Amino acid sequence: MQRWTVSPSDPDPTRHAGFSAAIAALRAGKLVAVPTETVYGLAADATDAEACAAIYQAKGRPSFNPLIAHVESRAAAERHGVFDARARALADAFWPGPLTLVVPKRADSPVCDLATAGLETIALRVPAAPIMRALAQACGVPLAAPSANRSGRITGTTADAVAEDLGTALAVLIDAGPCPVGVESTIVGLTDATPRLLRPGGIARAEIEAVLGCPLEGAPAQEPDAPAAPGMLTSHYAPGAAVRLDARAVMPGEALLAFGADMPPGAEGAVAVENLSPSGDLVQAAARLFTALRRLDASGAATIAAMPVPTDGLGEAINDRLRRAAAPRETG
């Protein structure tokens, strides 16, 4: 791990030698710990599914929570999300700053499915910290950056805390001293007619309501461990096709979600095949999961046969999402 120090108020962090190292690491799909005004973020290229999978692996997250995509400006944010008048008003009032907006994701956004947890929405923020904005601008992509700590551990607000918790997983650690806000960003959902406070944070509810001119509602009905935004829980992505778990053979008319080098009997007759990882790599499998489900769902098969996936490491999260995809659907 390379560690370098920068002043939190430095308006031009790009002039430091460590900046080039951080850019190179991010472009190579590696993890960089970056200070923001809220907490330290565990940053990776949000368009690189395997880099995002490495975030989950490093944090030990039990499920694929959506990741906030950090960008350098509102204009950059609008290249990835659909902004209505409410979103623009909040962005103008609080960006750069500790506010995350959850909006519909643009169809042409390259942010990977794993970063959005397979949802049709995207969480976007323009942080006040110049270093994160400079990195996003230099890389030319949004940076996924959840808090830089192991899941279940205290959030890192100093570089030393981050190094203690995640040092072995990092390519670069940027030290800008303690984070001034010290709590995560406030998250506001703007995906329907009702603005919702999805997570309290660095900007008070009353300030946001004053800009919107209406009260913020709470989060919608939630499903345990299937978050629609960081810090809250709700429905998950599920394909239209039924999902059959622990498939040891492929039945006629089924599509196959494979894992590993050995194909089950009947695979040659599958409507479509997506292999999460021919080599059995769980990081690669996590990176491909949501995209593979989308492709198999588009094949027209009524059922997706999902081969067994090991439950260790990221396999726990993969199996969690597959169980949810296979759960009985409510009708009515």
Coordinates of C-alpha atoms in Angstrom, one line a residue:
M1 CA 0.0 0.0 0.0
Q2 CA 1.2 3.5 -0.9
R3 CA 0.2 6.2 1.5
W4 CA 0.5 9.9 0.8
T5 CA -0.7 13.1 2.6
V6 CA -2.6 16.0 1.1
S7 CA -4.1 19.1 2.7
P8 CA -8.0 18.6 2.9
S9 CA -8.4 22.2 1.6
D10 CA -5.8 21.9 -1.2
P11 CA -7.6 23.3 -4.3
D12 CA -5.2 21.4 -6.6
P13 CA -4.4 18.0 -5.3
T14 CA -3.4 16.9 -8.8
R15 CA 0.1 18.4 -8.4
H16 CA 1.1 15.8 -5.8
A17 CA 3.1 12.7 -6.9
G18 CA 0.6 10.4 -5.1
F19 CA -2.2 11.6 -7.3
S20 CA -0.8 9.9 -10.3
A21 CA -0.4 6.7 -8.3
A22 CA -4.0 6.9 -7.2
I23 CA -5.2 7.4 -10.8
A24 CA -3.1 4.5 -12.0
A25 CA -4.5 2.2 -9.3
L26 CA -8.1 3.2 -10.1
R27 CA -7.7 2.7 -13.8
A28 CA -6.2 -0.8 -13.0
G29 CA -9.3 -1.8 -11.1
K30 CA -7.6 -1.5 -7.7
L31 CA -8.9 0.1 -4.5
V32 CA -8.0 3.5 -3.2
A33 CA -9.0 5.0 0.2
V34 CA -10.0 8.6 -0.4
P35 CA -11.0 11.2 2.3
T36 CA -14.2 13.2 1.8
E37 CA -15.9 15.7 4.0
T38 CA -18.1 13.0 5.5
V39 CA -15.9 9.9 6.0
Y40 CA -13.1 8.1 4.1
G41 CA -14.4 6.3 1.1
L42 CA -13.2 2.9 -0.4
A43 CA -13.0 4.0 -4.0
A44 CA -13.1 2.0 -7.2
D45 CA -14.1 2.6 -10.8
A46 CA -18.0 2.4 -10.8
T47 CA -18.0 1.2 -14.4
D48 CA -15.7 -1.8 -13.6
A49 CA -17.8 -4.6 -12.2
E50 CA -14.8 -6.6 -11.0
A51 CA -13.4 -3.5 -9.2
C52 CA -16.7 -3.0 -7.5
A53 CA -16.8 -6.7 -6.5
A54 CA -13.4 -6.1 -4.9
I55 CA -15.0 -3.4 -2.7
Y56 CA -17.6 -5.9 -1.4
Q57 CA -14.8 -8.5 -0.8
A58 CA -12.6 -6.0 1.1
K59 CA -15.5 -4.8 3.2
G60 CA -16.9 -8.2 3.8
R61 CA -20.4 -7.0 3.0
P62 CA -23.1 -9.7 3.6
S63 CA -25.1 -8.5 0.6
F64 CA -24.7 -6.4 -2.5
N65 CA -25.8 -2.9 -1.2
P66 CA -26.0 -0.2 -3.9
L67 CA -22.9 1.9 -4.0
I68 CA -22.8 5.7 -4.2
A69 CA -21.2 7.0 -7.4
H70 CA -19.1 10.1 -6.7
V71 CA -18.7 12.6 -9.6
E72 CA -17.1 16.0 -10.0
S73 CA -20.1 18.1 -10.9
R74 CA -23.8 18.2 -11.4
A75 CA -23.2 18.1 -15.2
A76 CA -21.3 14.8 -14.7
A77 CA -24.1 13.4 -12.5
E78 CA -26.7 14.2 -15.1
R79 CA -24.8 12.0 -17.6
H80 CA -25.7 9.0 -15.4
G81 CA -29.0 9.9 -13.7
V82 CA -32.3 11.5 -14.8
F83 CA -32.7 14.8 -12.9
D84 CA -36.0 16.5 -12.5
A85 CA -36.6 20.0 -11.1
R86 CA -36.4 18.7 -7.5
A87 CA -33.1 17.0 -8.1
R88 CA -31.6 20.0 -9.7
A89 CA -32.8 22.3 -6.9
L90 CA -31.2 20.1 -4.3
A91 CA -28.0 19.7 -6.3
D92 CA -27.7 23.4 -6.7
A93 CA -28.3 24.0 -3.0
F94 CA -26.1 21.3 -1.5
W95 CA -23.5 20.2 -4.0
P96 CA -20.6 19.9 -3.5
G97 CA -21.5 18.5 -0.1
P98 CA -22.8 15.6 2.0
L99 CA -26.0 14.9 0.0
T100 CA -26.6 11.8 -2.1
L101 CA -29.5 11.8 -4.6
V102 CA -31.1 8.5 -5.7
V103 CA -32.6 9.1 -9.2
P104 CA -33.5 6.9 -12.2
K105 CA -30.4 5.6 -13.9
R106 CA -29.9 6.6 -17.6
A107 CA -30.0 3.7 -19.9
D108 CA -26.7 4.7 -21.5
S109 CA -24.8 5.1 -18.2
P110 CA -21.8 2.8 -18.1
V111 CA -22.0 2.4 -14.3
C112 CA -22.1 -1.3 -13.8
D113 CA -25.1 -3.3 -12.5
L114 CA -23.1 -4.4 -9.5
A115 CA -22.7 -0.8 -8.3
T116 CA -26.4 -0.3 -8.5
A117 CA -27.2 -3.8 -7.1
G118 CA -29.2 -4.5 -10.3
L119 CA -31.6 -1.7 -9.7
E120 CA -32.9 0.8 -12.3
T121 CA -31.8 3.7 -10.0
I122 CA -28.4 5.2 -9.2
A123 CA -27.1 7.0 -6.1
L124 CA -25.1 10.1 -7.0
R125 CA -23.0 12.6 -5.0
V126 CA -20.7 15.5 -5.7
P127 CA -18.5 15.6 -2.6
A128 CA -17.1 18.8 -1.1
A129 CA -13.6 17.2 -0.8
P130 CA -11.5 18.4 -3.7
I131 CA -9.5 15.2 -3.9
M132 CA -12.5 13.0 -4.7
R133 CA -13.8 15.3 -7.3
A134 CA -10.3 15.6 -8.9
L135 CA -9.9 11.8 -9.0
A136 CA -13.3 11.3 -10.6
Q137 CA -12.6 14.0 -13.2
A138 CA -9.1 12.7 -14.0
C139 CA -10.4 9.1 -14.3
G140 CA -13.3 10.2 -16.4
V141 CA -15.7 7.8 -14.6
P142 CA -17.8 7.9 -11.4
L143 CA -16.1 6.5 -8.4
A144 CA -18.0 4.0 -6.3
A145 CA -16.9 4.7 -2.7
P146 CA -18.7 3.3 0.3
S147 CA -17.2 4.0 3.8
A148 CA -13.7 2.7 4.1
N149 CA -14.2 0.1 6.9
R150 CA -15.0 -3.5 7.3
S151 CA -18.7 -4.2 7.5
G152 CA -19.9 -4.0 11.1
R153 CA -16.9 -2.0 12.1
I154 CA -16.8 1.7 13.1
T155 CA -16.7 4.0 10.0
G156 CA -13.3 5.3 9.3
T157 CA -12.9 9.1 9.7
T158 CA -9.1 9.1 9.9
A159 CA -6.4 7.6 7.6
D160 CA -5.0 5.6 10.6
A161 CA -8.3 3.9 11.2
V162 CA -8.7 3.0 7.5
A163 CA -5.2 1.6 7.4
E164 CA -5.9 -0.6 10.5
D165 CA -9.1 -1.9 9.0
L166 CA -8.4 -2.2 5.3
G167 CA -4.7 -1.7 4.8
T168 CA -4.0 -5.0 3.0
A169 CA -6.8 -4.4 0.5
L170 CA -5.6 -1.0 -0.6
A171 CA -3.3 0.0 -3.4
V172 CA -3.2 3.7 -2.2
L173 CA -4.3 5.4 0.9
I174 CA -4.7 9.2 0.7
D175 CA -4.3 10.9 4.1
A176 CA -6.0 14.3 4.5
G177 CA -6.5 14.1 8.3
P178 CA -9.8 13.8 10.1
C179 CA -13.0 14.2 8.1
P180 CA -14.8 17.4 9.2
V181 CA -18.4 16.1 9.0
G182 CA -17.7 12.7 10.4
V183 CA -21.0 11.0 9.4
E184 CA -22.1 9.7 6.1
S185 CA -24.1 11.7 3.5
T186 CA -27.8 12.2 3.7
I187 CA -29.6 10.2 1.1
V188 CA -32.8 11.5 -0.6
G189 CA -34.8 9.3 -3.0
L190 CA -36.4 11.1 -6.0
T191 CA -37.6 8.1 -8.0
D192 CA -41.3 8.9 -7.8
A193 CA -43.6 11.7 -6.9
T194 CA -42.8 11.5 -3.2
P195 CA -39.4 12.7 -2.1
R196 CA -38.1 10.3 0.6
L197 CA -35.4 10.5 3.3
L198 CA -33.6 7.2 2.8
R199 CA -30.8 7.8 5.2
P200 CA -30.2 10.7 7.6
G201 CA -26.7 12.2 7.4
G202 CA -24.6 15.3 7.1
I203 CA -27.4 17.6 6.0
A204 CA -30.5 18.0 8.2
R205 CA -34.0 17.0 7.1
A206 CA -35.3 20.6 7.6
E207 CA -32.7 22.1 5.3
I208 CA -33.7 19.7 2.5
E209 CA -37.4 20.2 3.1
A210 CA -36.9 24.0 2.9
V211 CA -35.5 23.7 -0.6
L212 CA -38.2 21.2 -1.7
G213 CA -41.0 23.1 -0.2
C214 CA -42.6 19.9 1.1
P215 CA -41.9 17.3 3.8
L216 CA -39.7 14.3 3.2
E217 CA -41.5 11.0 3.6
G218 CA -39.9 8.0 5.1
A219 CA -38.5 5.0 3.2
P220 CA -41.1 2.7 1.5
A221 CA -42.0 -0.7 2.8
Q222 CA -38.7 -2.6 3.2
E223 CA -37.5 -6.1 2.7
P224 CA -34.7 -7.2 5.1
D225 CA -31.2 -7.1 3.6
A226 CA -32.2 -6.0 0.1
P227 CA -31.3 -2.3 0.1
A228 CA -32.4 0.1 -2.7
A229 CA -29.9 2.6 -1.5
P230 CA -26.9 2.6 0.9
G231 CA -28.2 2.7 4.5
M232 CA -31.8 1.6 3.8
L233 CA -33.6 -1.6 2.7
T234 CA -36.3 -2.4 0.2
S235 CA -37.1 -4.6 -2.8
H236 CA -34.4 -6.3 -4.9
Y237 CA -33.9 -6.9 -8.5
A238 CA -35.5 -10.1 -9.7
P239 CA -35.9 -11.4 -13.3
G240 CA -39.2 -12.0 -14.9
A241 CA -38.3 -15.7 -15.3
A242 CA -38.5 -18.1 -12.5
V243 CA -35.2 -19.1 -10.9
R244 CA -34.5 -22.7 -9.9
L245 CA -31.6 -23.0 -7.4
D246 CA -28.9 -25.6 -7.0
A247 CA -29.6 -27.0 -10.5
R248 CA -27.7 -30.2 -11.2
A249 CA -29.2 -30.6 -14.6
V250 CA -30.9 -28.3 -17.2
M251 CA -34.5 -29.1 -18.1
P252 CA -35.8 -28.5 -21.7
G253 CA -36.7 -24.8 -22.3
E254 CA -34.5 -23.5 -19.4
A255 CA -31.7 -21.0 -19.5
L256 CA -28.6 -21.8 -17.5
L257 CA -26.7 -19.7 -15.0
A258 CA -23.5 -21.6 -14.7
F259 CA -20.5 -21.5 -12.4
G260 CA -17.2 -23.3 -12.9
A261 CA -15.7 -25.4 -15.7
D262 CA -18.0 -28.4 -15.5
M263 CA -21.4 -28.1 -17.2
P264 CA -24.4 -30.0 -15.9
P265 CA -26.3 -32.6 -18.0
G266 CA -28.6 -30.9 -20.5
A267 CA -26.5 -27.7 -20.8
E268 CA -26.1 -28.2 -24.5
G269 CA -29.8 -27.7 -25.0
A270 CA -30.2 -24.6 -22.8
V271 CA -32.0 -21.7 -24.3
A272 CA -29.1 -19.5 -23.2
V273 CA -26.0 -19.9 -21.1
E274 CA -24.2 -17.3 -18.9
N275 CA -21.2 -18.6 -16.9
L276 CA -20.5 -16.4 -13.8
S277 CA -16.9 -17.7 -13.7
P278 CA -15.6 -20.6 -15.7
S279 CA -12.6 -20.7 -13.4
G280 CA -14.7 -20.6 -10.2
D281 CA -13.6 -17.2 -9.1
L282 CA -16.1 -15.7 -6.7
V283 CA -15.0 -12.1 -7.3
Q284 CA -15.5 -12.6 -11.1
A285 CA -18.9 -14.3 -10.4
A286 CA -20.1 -11.4 -8.2
A287 CA -19.1 -8.9 -10.9
R288 CA -21.1 -10.7 -13.5
L289 CA -24.2 -11.7 -11.5
F290 CA -26.7 -9.0 -12.3
T291 CA -25.7 -8.6 -15.9
A292 CA -25.9 -12.4 -16.4
L293 CA -29.4 -12.5 -14.9
R294 CA -30.5 -9.7 -17.1
R295 CA -29.2 -11.5 -20.2
L296 CA -30.8 -14.8 -19.3
D297 CA -34.1 -13.1 -18.6
A298 CA -34.0 -11.5 -22.0
S299 CA -33.6 -14.9 -23.6
G300 CA -37.3 -15.6 -23.2
A301 CA -36.8 -18.7 -21.1
A302 CA -39.5 -19.3 -18.5
T303 CA -37.0 -20.6 -16.0
I304 CA -33.4 -20.0 -15.2
A305 CA -31.5 -23.0 -13.8
A306 CA -28.9 -21.7 -11.4
M307 CA -26.0 -24.0 -10.7
P308 CA -24.7 -24.2 -7.1
V309 CA -22.3 -21.5 -6.0
P310 CA -20.0 -21.9 -2.9
T311 CA -21.1 -19.9 0.1
D312 CA -17.7 -18.7 1.3
G313 CA -16.5 -15.2 0.8
L314 CA -18.5 -13.3 -1.8
G315 CA -20.5 -16.5 -2.4
E316 CA -22.6 -15.6 0.6
A317 CA -23.8 -12.4 -1.1
I318 CA -24.2 -14.2 -4.5
N319 CA -26.4 -16.9 -2.9
D320 CA -28.4 -14.3 -1.0
R321 CA -29.3 -12.5 -4.2
L322 CA -30.1 -15.8 -6.0
R323 CA -32.4 -16.8 -3.2
R324 CA -34.2 -13.5 -3.5
A325 CA -34.5 -13.9 -7.2
A326 CA -36.0 -17.4 -6.7
A327 CA -38.4 -16.4 -4.0
P328 CA -42.2 -16.7 -4.6
R329 CA -43.6 -13.6 -6.3
E330 CA -46.6 -11.8 -5.0
T331 CA -49.5 -11.5 -7.4
G332 CA -52.6 -9.4 -7.4

